[in-house]
Coordinates of C-alpha atoms in Angstrom, one line a residue:
Chain A
M1 CA 40.6 57.1 114.3
S2 CA 44.2 56.4 115.2
L3 CA 46.9 58.6 116.6
H4 CA 50.6 58.1 115.8
F5 CA 53.9 59.9 116.7
T6 CA 57.3 60.3 115.1
K7 CA 60.7 60.6 116.8
E8 CA 60.9 64.1 115.3
H9 CA 58.0 65.0 117.6
E10 CA 55.2 65.3 115.0
W11 CA 51.8 63.7 115.7
I12 CA 49.4 62.4 113.0
R13 CA 45.7 61.7 113.6
V14 CA 44.1 59.5 111.0
E15 CA 40.4 59.5 110.2
G16 CA 39.5 57.4 107.1
D17 CA 42.0 58.3 104.3
T18 CA 42.8 61.8 105.7
A19 CA 45.1 62.7 108.5
T20 CA 45.8 65.8 110.6
V21 CA 49.4 66.7 111.4
G22 CA 50.9 68.9 114.2
I23 CA 53.8 69.0 116.6
T24 CA 53.7 67.5 120.1
D25 CA 53.4 69.3 123.4
H26 CA 57.0 68.2 124.1
A27 CA 58.1 69.9 120.9
Q28 CA 56.4 73.2 121.6
S29 CA 57.8 73.2 125.1
Q30 CA 61.3 72.7 123.8
L31 CA 60.9 75.4 121.2
G32 CA 59.5 78.0 123.6
D33 CA 57.5 81.0 122.4
I34 CA 56.5 80.4 118.8
V35 CA 56.4 83.5 116.7
F36 CA 56.0 82.2 113.2
A37 CA 54.6 79.1 111.5
E38 CA 54.2 78.2 107.8
A39 CA 52.1 75.2 106.7
P40 CA 52.3 73.8 103.2
E41 CA 49.6 74.9 100.8
A42 CA 46.7 72.7 99.7
G43 CA 47.7 70.6 96.7
K44 CA 51.3 70.1 97.7
Q45 CA 52.6 66.6 97.5
L46 CA 54.6 65.5 100.6
T47 CA 56.9 62.5 101.0
K48 CA 57.3 60.8 104.4
G49 CA 60.3 62.2 106.2
G50 CA 60.5 65.2 103.9
D51 CA 60.2 68.9 104.8
A52 CA 56.6 69.9 105.3
A53 CA 56.4 73.1 107.4
V54 CA 58.5 75.6 109.3
V55 CA 58.0 76.7 112.9
E56 CA 60.1 79.4 114.5
S57 CA 60.4 80.4 118.1
V58 CA 62.0 83.5 119.4
K59 CA 65.3 81.7 119.5
A60 CA 65.3 79.2 116.7
A61 CA 63.9 77.8 113.5
S62 CA 62.8 74.2 113.2
D63 CA 61.5 72.0 110.4
V64 CA 58.4 70.0 110.6
Y65 CA 58.6 66.7 108.6
A66 CA 55.8 64.8 107.0
P67 CA 55.0 61.7 109.1
A68 CA 53.6 60.1 106.0
S69 CA 53.3 60.7 102.2
G70 CA 50.3 62.3 100.6
E71 CA 48.7 65.4 99.3
V72 CA 48.0 68.4 101.5
V73 CA 44.3 69.1 101.5
E74 CA 44.1 72.0 104.0
A75 CA 46.5 74.3 105.9
N76 CA 45.4 75.6 109.3
P77 CA 45.0 79.4 108.8
A78 CA 44.9 79.9 112.6
I79 CA 48.6 79.1 113.1
A80 CA 49.6 81.8 110.6
D81 CA 47.4 84.4 112.3
D82 CA 48.4 83.6 115.8
P83 CA 51.3 81.1 116.1
S84 CA 51.1 81.1 119.9
V85 CA 48.2 78.7 119.5
I86 CA 50.8 76.1 118.8
N87 CA 52.2 76.7 122.3
T88 CA 48.8 76.7 124.0
D89 CA 47.1 73.8 122.2
P90 CA 49.7 72.0 120.1
E91 CA 47.8 68.7 119.8
G92 CA 44.4 70.4 119.2
E93 CA 43.8 73.9 117.7
G94 CA 47.5 74.3 116.8
W95 CA 47.4 71.6 114.1
F96 CA 49.5 72.4 111.0
F97 CA 47.9 70.7 108.0
K98 CA 45.6 67.9 106.7
L99 CA 46.9 65.2 104.4
R100 CA 45.2 62.7 102.1
L101 CA 47.4 59.7 102.7
S102 CA 48.9 58.0 99.6
N103 CA 50.3 55.0 101.5
P104 CA 48.6 54.4 104.9
S105 CA 51.0 51.4 105.6
E106 CA 53.7 54.0 106.2
L107 CA 52.0 54.6 109.6
D108 CA 53.0 51.1 110.8
G109 CA 56.5 52.2 111.8
L110 CA 55.3 55.1 114.0
M111 CA 54.9 55.1 117.7
D112 CA 51.5 55.0 119.5
E113 CA 50.8 57.6 122.1
A114 CA 51.9 55.5 125.1
A115 CA 55.2 54.6 123.4
Y116 CA 55.9 58.2 122.5
R117 CA 55.2 59.6 125.9
A118 CA 57.4 56.9 127.5
W119 CA 60.2 57.7 125.0
V120 CA 60.0 61.4 125.6
E121 CA 60.5 60.7 129.4
T122 CA 63.9 59.2 128.5
L123 CA 65.2 62.3 126.6
Chain B
M1 CA 79.4 75.4 121.9
A2 CA 76.5 73.0 121.4
D3 CA 78.8 70.1 120.8
V4 CA 80.8 70.4 124.0
P5 CA 80.0 67.4 126.2
D6 CA 78.1 68.4 129.3
T7 CA 80.8 67.0 131.5
E8 CA 83.3 69.5 130.1
L9 CA 81.1 72.5 131.0
A10 CA 81.8 74.5 134.1
T11 CA 79.1 75.5 136.6
L12 CA 78.4 79.0 137.7
P13 CA 78.0 79.9 141.4
L14 CA 74.2 80.2 141.0
D15 CA 73.8 76.9 139.1
A16 CA 71.6 75.2 141.7
W17 CA 69.7 78.4 142.3
H18 CA 68.8 78.5 138.5
R19 CA 67.7 74.9 138.5
A20 CA 65.6 75.3 141.7
R21 CA 63.7 78.1 139.8
N22 CA 63.1 75.8 136.7
G23 CA 65.7 77.6 134.6
R24 CA 66.3 75.6 131.4
M25 CA 70.1 75.1 131.3
V26 CA 72.0 75.2 128.0
P27 CA 75.7 75.2 127.2
F28 CA 77.0 78.8 126.6
A29 CA 80.5 80.2 126.8
G30 CA 81.7 76.9 128.4
Y31 CA 79.2 77.0 131.2
H32 CA 75.7 75.6 132.0
M33 CA 73.6 78.7 131.8
P34 CA 69.9 79.4 132.0
V35 CA 68.3 80.3 128.6
Q36 CA 64.8 80.8 130.1
Y37 CA 62.6 80.3 133.0
E38 CA 58.9 81.0 132.2
G39 CA 59.4 82.0 128.6
I40 CA 61.5 84.5 126.6
I41 CA 58.7 86.8 125.6
A42 CA 57.3 87.1 129.1
E43 CA 60.8 87.6 130.6
H44 CA 61.6 90.2 128.0
R45 CA 58.5 92.2 128.7
W46 CA 58.9 91.9 132.5
T47 CA 62.4 93.4 132.1
R48 CA 61.1 96.3 130.1
S49 CA 58.3 97.0 132.5
H50 CA 59.7 96.0 136.0
A51 CA 63.1 94.5 136.8
G52 CA 64.9 91.4 135.6
L53 CA 67.7 89.6 137.4
F54 CA 70.4 88.2 135.1
D55 CA 73.3 85.9 136.1
V56 CA 76.3 87.1 134.0
S57 CA 78.9 85.4 136.2
H58 CA 80.4 83.8 133.1
M59 CA 81.9 87.2 132.1
G60 CA 85.5 87.8 133.1
Q61 CA 86.4 90.3 135.7
L62 CA 90.0 91.5 135.7
I63 CA 92.1 94.0 137.6
V64 CA 95.0 95.6 135.8
P65 CA 97.4 97.8 137.9
L66 CA 96.9 101.5 137.5
D67 CA 100.6 102.0 136.7
A68 CA 100.0 100.0 133.5
T69 CA 97.9 102.7 131.9
A70 CA 100.3 103.4 129.1
T71 CA 100.5 99.7 128.1
L72 CA 96.8 99.3 128.3
E73 CA 96.4 102.2 126.0
T74 CA 98.4 100.3 123.3
L75 CA 95.5 97.8 123.2
L76 CA 92.4 99.9 123.8
P77 CA 91.4 103.1 121.9
G78 CA 90.0 104.9 124.9
D79 CA 91.6 107.9 126.6
L80 CA 92.4 106.1 129.8
Q81 CA 94.6 109.0 131.0
A82 CA 91.6 111.3 131.1
M83 CA 89.3 108.9 132.8
S84 CA 87.8 109.8 136.2
E85 CA 87.5 107.2 139.0
A86 CA 84.3 105.1 139.1
R87 CA 83.0 106.2 135.7
P88 CA 82.8 103.0 133.5
K89 CA 83.4 103.3 129.8
Y90 CA 82.7 101.0 126.9
S91 CA 85.9 100.0 125.1
L92 CA 87.4 97.6 122.7
L93 CA 90.4 95.2 122.8
L94 CA 92.0 95.4 119.4
N95 CA 94.4 93.2 117.4
P96 CA 97.4 94.6 115.4
T97 CA 95.2 94.9 112.2
G98 CA 92.5 96.8 114.0
G99 CA 90.1 93.9 114.4
I100 CA 88.1 93.6 117.6
V101 CA 89.3 90.9 120.0
D102 CA 86.6 91.7 122.5
D103 CA 84.3 94.5 123.7
L104 CA 84.4 95.3 127.3
M105 CA 83.7 97.8 130.2
I106 CA 86.6 99.5 131.9
T107 CA 86.5 101.4 135.1
K108 CA 89.2 103.2 137.1
R109 CA 89.0 102.0 140.7
P110 CA 91.3 102.6 143.7
D111 CA 92.6 99.0 143.3
G112 CA 93.3 99.2 139.6
W113 CA 91.7 99.2 136.1
Y114 CA 88.6 97.0 136.5
L115 CA 87.7 95.2 133.2
V116 CA 84.6 93.2 132.5
V117 CA 85.0 91.1 129.4
N118 CA 82.9 88.5 127.6
G119 CA 82.7 85.0 129.0
A120 CA 83.5 83.2 125.7
T121 CA 86.5 85.3 125.0
K122 CA 88.0 85.9 128.5
H123 CA 90.8 83.4 128.3
G124 CA 91.9 84.7 124.9
D125 CA 91.7 88.3 126.2
M126 CA 94.0 87.3 129.1
D127 CA 96.5 85.9 126.5
V128 CA 96.5 89.2 124.7
L129 CA 97.1 91.1 127.9
R130 CA 99.9 88.7 128.9
A131 CA 101.5 89.0 125.4
A132 CA 101.5 92.8 125.9
G133 CA 103.5 92.3 129.1
L134 CA 100.6 93.3 131.4
A135 CA 100.3 91.8 134.9
F136 CA 96.7 91.4 136.0
T137 CA 94.5 89.6 138.4
Y138 CA 91.6 87.4 137.3
L139 CA 88.8 87.8 139.8
A140 CA 87.6 84.2 139.3
D141 CA 85.8 84.2 142.7
Q142 CA 83.6 87.2 141.9
A143 CA 80.1 86.6 140.6
L144 CA 78.3 89.2 138.5
L145 CA 74.6 89.9 138.5
A146 CA 72.7 92.4 136.4
L147 CA 69.4 93.9 137.6
Q148 CA 67.8 95.7 134.7
G149 CA 64.5 97.5 134.1
P150 CA 62.7 100.6 135.2
D151 CA 62.3 99.3 138.8
A152 CA 65.8 98.0 139.1
V153 CA 67.4 100.9 141.0
A154 CA 64.5 101.3 143.4
V155 CA 64.8 97.6 144.3
I156 CA 68.6 97.6 144.9
A157 CA 68.6 101.0 146.7
A158 CA 66.4 99.5 149.3
H159 CA 69.3 97.3 150.3
A160 CA 72.2 99.5 149.2
P161 CA 71.4 103.1 150.1
G162 CA 73.2 105.5 147.8
V163 CA 72.9 103.5 144.6
S164 CA 70.1 105.8 143.5
E165 CA 72.5 108.7 143.6
L166 CA 74.5 107.1 140.7
G167 CA 73.9 108.4 137.2
F168 CA 74.1 106.2 134.2
M169 CA 77.6 105.0 133.7
Q170 CA 78.7 105.8 137.3
A171 CA 79.8 103.2 139.8
G172 CA 81.0 102.7 143.4
A173 CA 81.6 100.3 146.3
F174 CA 78.5 99.6 148.4
D175 CA 77.3 97.5 151.3
L176 CA 74.6 95.3 149.8
G177 CA 72.8 93.3 152.4
G178 CA 76.0 93.0 154.4
V179 CA 78.1 92.0 151.4
Q180 CA 80.8 94.2 149.9
A181 CA 79.6 94.9 146.3
W182 CA 80.9 96.9 143.4
I183 CA 77.8 98.4 141.7
S184 CA 77.8 100.1 138.3
R185 CA 74.7 101.8 136.9
S186 CA 75.0 100.2 133.5
G187 CA 73.8 97.2 131.6
Y188 CA 73.2 95.7 128.2
T189 CA 69.5 95.7 127.8
G190 CA 68.8 99.4 126.9
E191 CA 67.1 99.8 130.3
D192 CA 68.1 101.6 133.5
G193 CA 69.7 99.2 135.9
V194 CA 72.8 98.0 137.7
E195 CA 75.6 95.4 137.4
I196 CA 76.7 94.0 140.7
S197 CA 80.0 92.4 141.4
I198 CA 80.0 90.3 144.6
P199 CA 82.0 87.4 146.0
A200 CA 80.8 84.1 144.5
S201 CA 80.1 82.8 148.0
A202 CA 77.5 85.5 148.5
A203 CA 75.8 85.1 145.1
D204 CA 72.9 82.9 146.4
A205 CA 72.1 85.2 149.3
I206 CA 72.2 88.3 147.1
A207 CA 70.1 86.7 144.3
D208 CA 67.5 85.6 146.9
L209 CA 67.5 89.1 148.5
L210 CA 66.8 90.8 145.2
L211 CA 64.3 88.2 144.0
A212 CA 62.3 88.6 147.3
D213 CA 61.1 91.9 145.9
E214 CA 57.9 91.2 143.9
R215 CA 59.1 93.6 141.1
V216 CA 62.0 91.2 140.3
R217 CA 62.0 88.0 138.3
P218 CA 64.9 85.8 137.1
I219 CA 65.6 86.3 133.4
G220 CA 67.5 84.0 131.1
L221 CA 70.0 84.4 128.2
G222 CA 67.2 84.2 125.6
A223 CA 65.6 87.5 126.7
R224 CA 69.0 89.1 127.3
D225 CA 69.7 88.5 123.6
S226 CA 66.3 89.9 122.4
L227 CA 66.7 92.9 124.8
R228 CA 70.2 93.8 123.6
L229 CA 69.1 93.4 120.0
E230 CA 66.2 95.8 120.4
A231 CA 68.6 98.2 122.1
G232 CA 70.9 98.1 119.0
L233 CA 73.8 96.7 121.0
P234 CA 76.3 94.4 119.3
L235 CA 77.0 90.9 120.6
Y236 CA 80.6 89.8 120.5
G237 CA 81.1 86.6 118.4
H238 CA 78.1 87.5 116.3
D239 CA 78.1 91.2 115.4
L240 CA 81.7 91.7 116.3
D241 CA 84.8 89.6 115.7
E242 CA 88.5 89.9 114.9
T243 CA 87.7 90.7 111.3
T244 CA 85.6 93.8 112.1
T245 CA 87.0 97.1 112.9
P246 CA 85.5 99.8 115.2
V247 CA 84.7 101.9 112.2
A248 CA 82.8 99.1 110.3
A249 CA 81.1 98.2 113.6
D250 CA 79.9 101.8 114.0
L251 CA 81.6 102.0 117.5
L252 CA 83.4 105.3 116.9
F253 CA 82.4 106.6 120.3
A254 CA 84.9 104.1 121.8
I255 CA 87.8 106.0 120.1
N256 CA 88.4 109.3 122.0
K257 CA 89.5 112.6 120.6
R258 CA 93.1 112.4 121.8
R259 CA 93.6 108.9 120.6
R260 CA 92.2 109.9 117.1
A261 CA 94.8 112.6 117.0
E262 CA 97.7 110.6 118.4
G263 CA 97.0 107.0 117.4
G264 CA 99.4 104.5 119.1
F265 CA 96.9 101.7 119.7
A266 CA 96.8 98.3 118.1
G267 CA 95.6 98.6 114.5
S268 CA 95.5 102.4 114.7
D269 CA 97.0 103.0 111.2
R270 CA 94.1 101.1 109.6
I271 CA 91.5 102.4 112.0
L272 CA 92.5 106.1 111.6
A273 CA 92.6 105.7 107.8
E274 CA 89.1 104.2 107.9
L275 CA 88.0 107.1 110.1
E276 CA 89.0 109.4 107.3
Q277 CA 88.0 107.5 104.3
G278 CA 85.2 105.3 105.7
A279 CA 85.2 101.5 106.0
I280 CA 84.0 99.3 103.2
T281 CA 81.2 97.9 105.3
R282 CA 79.1 99.2 108.2
R283 CA 77.0 97.5 110.8
V284 CA 73.3 98.5 110.5
G285 CA 70.0 97.4 112.0
F286 CA 67.1 96.4 109.8
T287 CA 63.4 95.6 110.0
V288 CA 61.9 92.7 108.0
E289 CA 58.5 92.6 106.4
G290 CA 56.1 89.9 107.6
R291 CA 56.5 87.8 110.8
Q292 CA 59.3 85.3 110.0
P293 CA 62.6 86.0 111.8
V294 CA 65.7 86.1 109.6
R295 CA 68.6 84.6 111.5
E296 CA 72.4 85.0 111.7
G297 CA 74.1 83.9 108.5
A298 CA 71.4 84.9 106.0
R299 CA 72.7 86.8 103.0
I300 CA 71.9 90.5 102.5
L301 CA 71.3 91.5 98.9
D302 CA 70.9 94.9 97.3
V303 CA 67.9 95.6 95.1
E304 CA 69.8 94.2 92.1
G305 CA 70.4 90.9 93.8
N306 CA 74.1 91.4 94.5
E307 CA 75.3 90.1 97.8
V308 CA 76.3 93.1 100.0
G309 CA 76.7 91.5 103.4
R310 CA 75.4 89.0 106.0
V311 CA 73.0 89.0 108.9
T312 CA 75.0 88.9 112.2
S313 CA 72.0 88.9 114.6
G314 CA 68.4 88.2 113.8
G315 CA 65.3 87.5 115.8
F316 CA 61.9 88.5 116.8
S317 CA 61.3 91.7 118.7
P318 CA 58.8 91.1 121.5
S319 CA 58.4 94.8 122.0
L320 CA 57.7 95.6 118.3
E321 CA 56.2 92.2 117.6
A322 CA 58.1 92.0 114.4
P323 CA 61.4 90.5 113.1
I324 CA 64.5 92.7 113.4
G325 CA 68.2 92.1 113.0
M326 CA 71.7 93.5 112.5
G327 CA 74.2 92.9 109.9
Y328 CA 77.0 94.4 107.7
V329 CA 76.3 96.0 104.4
A330 CA 78.3 98.0 101.9
T331 CA 78.7 101.5 103.4
H332 CA 76.7 103.1 100.6
L333 CA 73.7 101.1 101.7
A334 CA 73.9 102.0 105.4
E335 CA 71.4 105.0 105.3
P336 CA 68.2 104.4 107.3
G337 CA 65.4 103.6 104.9
T338 CA 67.5 101.8 102.3
A339 CA 65.7 98.8 100.9
L340 CA 67.4 95.5 101.3
T341 CA 66.6 91.9 100.3
L342 CA 67.5 89.1 102.7
E343 CA 67.9 85.4 101.6
Q344 CA 67.4 82.6 104.1
R345 CA 67.1 78.9 103.0
G346 CA 66.3 80.0 99.5
K347 CA 63.5 82.3 100.5
L348 CA 63.6 86.1 99.9
F349 CA 62.5 88.7 102.5
S350 CA 62.0 92.5 102.0
A351 CA 63.9 94.5 104.6
A352 CA 64.9 98.1 105.3
V353 CA 67.8 99.7 107.1
A354 CA 66.5 101.0 110.4
R355 CA 67.8 103.6 112.9
L356 CA 69.3 102.0 116.0
P357 CA 68.1 101.5 118.7
F358 CA 64.9 99.8 117.6
V359 CA 63.4 100.5 121.1
P360 CA 64.4 103.8 122.7
H361 CA 67.0 103.5 125.6
N362 CA 65.6 104.1 129.0
Y363 CA 68.9 105.0 130.7
H364 CA 69.0 107.4 133.7
R365 CA 70.6 110.5 132.3
K366 CA 72.0 113.1 134.7
G367 CA 69.7 116.0 135.2
K368 CA 66.7 113.9 134.3
T369 CA 64.4 113.1 137.2
A370 CA 63.9 109.4 137.7

């Protein structure tokens, strides 16, 4: 298992050739109360850096980008039913979707956890 | 305002007070202002159930001499001649084509006409007053607080005896914890409450005094926006601007009977004609199916797919737990219940025109027991 982070505040946890994607605790705290989330449907092909999901707080809409390319294998139904789980457990139960990676080497350019947390401190 | 460098933003008298209470500061109307403290939904609900303390010191407070009534009536459509002292009224500053330059509160006081105008527009408003030949005083050293919610009047009356005698839209001068305050029983949340004008030098002490009551919490701009939207109240710069007339904006109550008969205010030819024939568009509220908020700027379509207007305010109602909004539609589509389609980022949403307010007002009407 490996965990990576993007500068757009997504996390991606890789186990074998599949990966789970969500937004970071920093991202949810910046957005505030989340009232709507829409994850991509299974079967959708995503490209690294492209639009993957939508998350809306009371105040604003925000895009979630794909941290790596691949096919969506599962969307998290819990975030549609109760989007506030993204506020309460963004890096656990509030995950957005699972991806079958098409090019795992794309992960090389992402930050590890220590680098991400340190970078967020500078924002 | 988001691209204004931080260094060019002004600070409000309570800036340090907000930061000490973990207010998240954002640029708004040229100032650093708190958008939220604990969270918009919690703050919204606290205001609807207890009392929320808002810092609205960015708003402009002006005094126009009482002998300027006739000139002021050339800019505002209210019947100022008939106004009683200490009874605030909602009014509109109009341009020569009947567009809305600003919306404001006006009160007759012993020291003059007291105007409270929007923060983002106050300097432009003052230019309009100057151009009309009006002398006025800008009360730059007055802070303005709003205490809103069902417990608000009980809280302030403990420190300013007599405030509970005020009815909705009544005002007066009070001693508030040793500070000379002008207090109006009014607000912009749909709740009972007061707006408090005090010297900026006393703002920290008065904010602390009110917050010491466990029924009071500090509330940010985020919840102020969701509260006013639920209350069906337009926000200047979003739901109102210089291209909208009072008729299109559905603010006819701001144009009094005498003024409708006589005219003589900026843009009155157009506005009185629209009063008779109707405006082409009308401000309406709408509910949206599903849970996704539809924001300002989204297109409004009729059932045939023709564009009939734009969303001017859109968000999520914490009270209704559903998306709501306001916008302008062709007048024949303004009836409550009319089906609309909204388009946002290529996605279509089903919506329906709703009666305003979305959440009933809780104002303290005269003759009604508190």
